């Protein structure tokens, strides 16, 4: 695993805690790499918003409740728009990819083990595959750039960490509704379903906000 992927995964899983300073020398020693790939990885992570500048160096970004509300508000606007456009512009190939992504998501949910980080990480990856497929189907080359700025993966991961089995199955059913709306070319139905889907994720993060902050201390 390269420097970028290693540091990113450590941030997502909470091994590098919010507010923690990330020193190039320390990371290079820990990952057994030179400082050049570490420096490049930090630049990429900073562009994604996962790390922020400190007075000296950079550190893992910390989030407030207000940050979460604002981020998820933007996600809802962008991803619900993407879903509506996907319903208009999707191809048969797009539908095949979305169906496969949803099947993989369902399989990951069935294999879910509570509190198991690898299990949750797999669910998050399959969830992202479905959401990315919708953006692809929307046929708007600018959407990926803007959505990538507001899909904060650590928050998504921690949202899923606190999902019950019932909530995971509920999430899958919403995915199926979104897929059906896109398949049937019903843009408004796709938009509304995605809007609600994103806000459920937001509500779960906010509900467990204090526990999440405690868990990563």
Coordinates of C-alpha atoms in Angstrom, one line a residue:
X1 CA 0.0 0.0 0.0
X2 CA 1.4 3.4 -0.9
X3 CA 1.8 6.4 1.4
X4 CA -1.5 8.1 0.3
X5 CA -3.6 4.9 0.8
X6 CA -1.9 4.1 4.1
X7 CA -2.4 7.5 5.7
X8 CA -5.9 7.8 4.3
X9 CA -6.9 4.5 5.7
X10 CA -5.4 5.3 9.1
X11 CA -7.5 8.5 9.2
X12 CA -10.7 6.8 8.1
X13 CA -10.3 4.0 10.7
X14 CA -9.4 6.5 13.4
X15 CA -5.8 5.3 14.0
X16 CA -4.8 8.9 13.3
X17 CA -7.2 10.8 15.4
X18 CA -8.9 14.2 14.6
X19 CA -6.5 17.0 15.6
X20 CA -3.5 14.8 15.5
X21 CA -0.4 16.4 14.0
X22 CA 1.1 14.4 11.1
X23 CA 4.8 14.9 10.9
X24 CA 6.6 14.0 7.7
X25 CA 9.5 12.5 9.5
X26 CA 7.3 10.4 11.9
X27 CA 5.2 9.1 9.0
X28 CA 8.2 8.3 6.9
X29 CA 9.7 6.2 9.7
X30 CA 6.4 4.5 10.5
X31 CA 5.7 3.6 6.9
X32 CA 9.3 2.9 6.1
X33 CA 9.3 5.3 3.2
X34 CA 11.3 8.4 2.2
X35 CA 9.8 11.8 2.9
X36 CA 9.1 12.6 -0.8
X37 CA 6.1 10.2 -1.1
X38 CA 4.9 11.2 2.3
X39 CA 4.9 14.9 1.2
X40 CA 3.0 14.1 -2.0
X41 CA 0.4 12.0 0.0
X42 CA -0.1 14.9 2.4
X43 CA -0.7 17.3 -0.5
X44 CA -3.4 14.9 -1.9
X45 CA -5.0 14.4 1.5
X46 CA -5.1 18.2 2.1
X47 CA -6.8 18.7 -1.3
X48 CA -9.4 16.1 -0.2
X49 CA -10.0 18.0 3.1
X50 CA -8.8 15.1 5.3
X51 CA -5.9 17.1 6.7
X52 CA -5.5 20.8 7.3
X53 CA -2.6 23.1 7.8
X54 CA -1.3 23.6 11.4
X55 CA 1.2 26.3 12.5
X56 CA 3.8 23.7 12.0
X57 CA 3.0 21.0 9.4
X58 CA -0.5 19.5 9.0
X59 CA -2.9 17.6 11.1
X60 CA -6.0 15.4 10.8
X61 CA -9.1 17.5 10.3
X62 CA -11.5 17.9 13.2
X63 CA -15.3 18.2 12.6
X64 CA -17.9 20.1 14.6
X65 CA -21.6 19.4 14.5
X66 CA -22.0 22.5 12.4
X67 CA -19.5 21.2 10.0
X68 CA -21.4 18.0 9.7
X69 CA -24.7 19.7 9.1
X70 CA -23.2 22.0 6.4
X71 CA -21.3 19.1 4.7
X72 CA -24.4 16.8 4.5
X73 CA -26.6 19.7 3.3
X74 CA -24.3 20.1 0.4
X75 CA -24.1 16.4 -0.2
X76 CA -27.8 16.2 -0.3
X77 CA -28.1 18.9 -2.9
X78 CA -25.4 17.5 -5.1
X79 CA -26.2 13.8 -4.9
X80 CA -29.9 14.2 -5.2
X81 CA -29.3 16.3 -8.3
X82 CA -26.9 13.5 -9.6
X83 CA -29.6 10.9 -9.0
X84 CA -32.2 13.0 -10.9
X85 CA -29.8 13.4 -13.8
X86 CA -28.9 9.8 -13.8
X87 CA -32.6 8.9 -14.2
X88 CA -32.6 11.0 -17.3
X89 CA -29.2 10.2 -18.8
X90 CA -28.5 6.6 -17.7
X91 CA -27.5 3.9 -20.2
X92 CA -28.1 0.2 -20.0
X93 CA -24.4 -0.1 -19.1
X94 CA -24.9 2.3 -16.2
X95 CA -27.9 0.2 -15.0
X96 CA -25.8 -3.0 -15.1
X97 CA -23.0 -1.3 -13.0
X98 CA -25.5 0.1 -10.5
X99 CA -27.2 -3.3 -10.1
X100 CA -23.9 -5.0 -9.6
X101 CA -22.8 -2.4 -7.0
X102 CA -26.1 -2.9 -5.1
X103 CA -25.7 -6.7 -5.1
X104 CA -22.1 -6.3 -3.7
X105 CA -23.5 -3.9 -1.1
X106 CA -26.2 -6.4 -0.1
X107 CA -23.6 -9.2 0.1
X108 CA -21.4 -6.9 2.3
X109 CA -24.3 -6.2 4.6
X110 CA -25.1 -9.9 4.9
X111 CA -21.5 -10.6 5.9
X112 CA -21.5 -7.7 8.4
X113 CA -19.9 -8.3 11.8
X114 CA -20.8 -5.7 14.4
X115 CA -17.8 -3.6 15.5
X116 CA -15.5 -5.3 13.0
X117 CA -13.6 -2.5 11.2
X118 CA -12.8 -4.6 8.1
X119 CA -16.4 -5.6 7.7
X120 CA -17.6 -2.0 8.0
X121 CA -14.8 -0.8 5.6
X122 CA -16.1 -3.2 3.0
X123 CA -19.7 -1.9 3.4
X124 CA -18.4 1.6 3.0
X125 CA -16.5 0.7 -0.2
X126 CA -19.6 -1.0 -1.8
X127 CA -21.8 1.9 -0.8
X128 CA -19.3 4.3 -2.5
X129 CA -19.3 2.1 -5.6
X130 CA -23.1 2.5 -5.9
X131 CA -23.0 6.3 -5.2
X132 CA -20.1 6.7 -7.7
X133 CA -22.1 4.8 -10.3
X134 CA -24.9 7.3 -10.0
X135 CA -22.6 10.2 -10.6
X136 CA -21.2 8.4 -13.6
X137 CA -24.7 7.8 -14.9
X138 CA -25.6 11.5 -14.5
X139 CA -23.2 12.3 -17.3
X140 CA -22.0 15.6 -15.7
X141 CA -18.2 15.7 -15.6
X142 CA -18.2 18.4 -13.0
X143 CA -20.2 16.5 -10.4
X144 CA -17.4 14.1 -9.4
X145 CA -15.1 17.0 -8.5
X146 CA -17.7 18.8 -6.4
X147 CA -19.1 15.7 -4.7
X148 CA -15.6 14.5 -3.8
X149 CA -15.1 17.7 -1.8
X150 CA -18.1 17.1 0.5
X151 CA -18.1 13.3 0.8
X152 CA -15.9 13.1 3.9
X153 CA -15.1 9.4 4.1
X154 CA -14.2 9.3 7.9
X155 CA -17.7 10.7 8.6
X156 CA -19.3 8.1 6.3
X157 CA -17.3 5.3 7.9
X158 CA -18.3 6.4 11.4
X159 CA -21.9 6.7 10.3
X160 CA -21.9 3.1 9.2
X161 CA -20.0 2.1 12.4
X162 CA -23.1 3.0 14.4
X163 CA -25.7 1.5 12.1
X164 CA -27.7 -1.4 13.4
X165 CA -28.5 -4.4 11.2
X166 CA -32.0 -3.0 10.7
X167 CA -30.6 0.4 9.6
X168 CA -28.2 -1.4 7.2
X169 CA -31.1 -3.3 5.6
X170 CA -33.1 0.0 5.5
X171 CA -30.2 1.7 3.7
X172 CA -30.2 -1.2 1.2
X173 CA -33.9 -0.8 0.5
X174 CA -33.4 2.9 -0.2
X175 CA -30.6 2.0 -2.6
X176 CA -33.1 -0.3 -4.4
X177 CA -35.7 2.5 -4.5
X178 CA -33.1 4.9 -6.0
X179 CA -32.0 2.2 -8.6
X180 CA -35.6 1.6 -9.6
X181 CA -36.3 5.3 -10.0
X182 CA -33.2 5.6 -12.2
X183 CA -34.1 2.5 -14.2
X184 CA -37.7 3.8 -14.7
X185 CA -36.4 7.2 -15.6
X186 CA -38.2 8.9 -12.8
X187 CA -35.9 11.9 -11.9
X188 CA -38.1 13.4 -9.1
X189 CA -38.5 10.1 -7.4
X190 CA -34.8 9.5 -7.6
X191 CA -34.0 13.0 -6.3
X192 CA -36.3 12.6 -3.3
X193 CA -35.1 9.2 -2.4
X194 CA -31.5 10.3 -2.5
X195 CA -32.2 13.4 -0.5
X196 CA -33.7 11.3 2.3
X197 CA -30.9 8.7 2.1
X198 CA -28.2 11.4 2.7
X199 CA -30.0 13.0 5.6
X200 CA -30.5 9.6 7.3
X201 CA -26.7 9.3 7.3
X202 CA -26.3 12.8 8.6
X203 CA -28.8 12.1 11.4
X204 CA -26.9 9.0 12.5
X205 CA -23.6 10.9 12.7
X206 CA -25.2 13.7 14.7
X207 CA -27.0 11.2 17.0
X208 CA -23.8 9.5 17.9
X209 CA -21.5 12.6 17.6
X210 CA -20.3 12.5 21.2
X211 CA -19.7 8.7 21.1
X212 CA -17.8 9.1 17.8
X213 CA -15.6 11.8 19.3
X214 CA -14.9 9.7 22.3
X215 CA -14.2 6.6 20.2
X216 CA -11.4 8.2 18.3
X217 CA -9.7 9.8 21.3

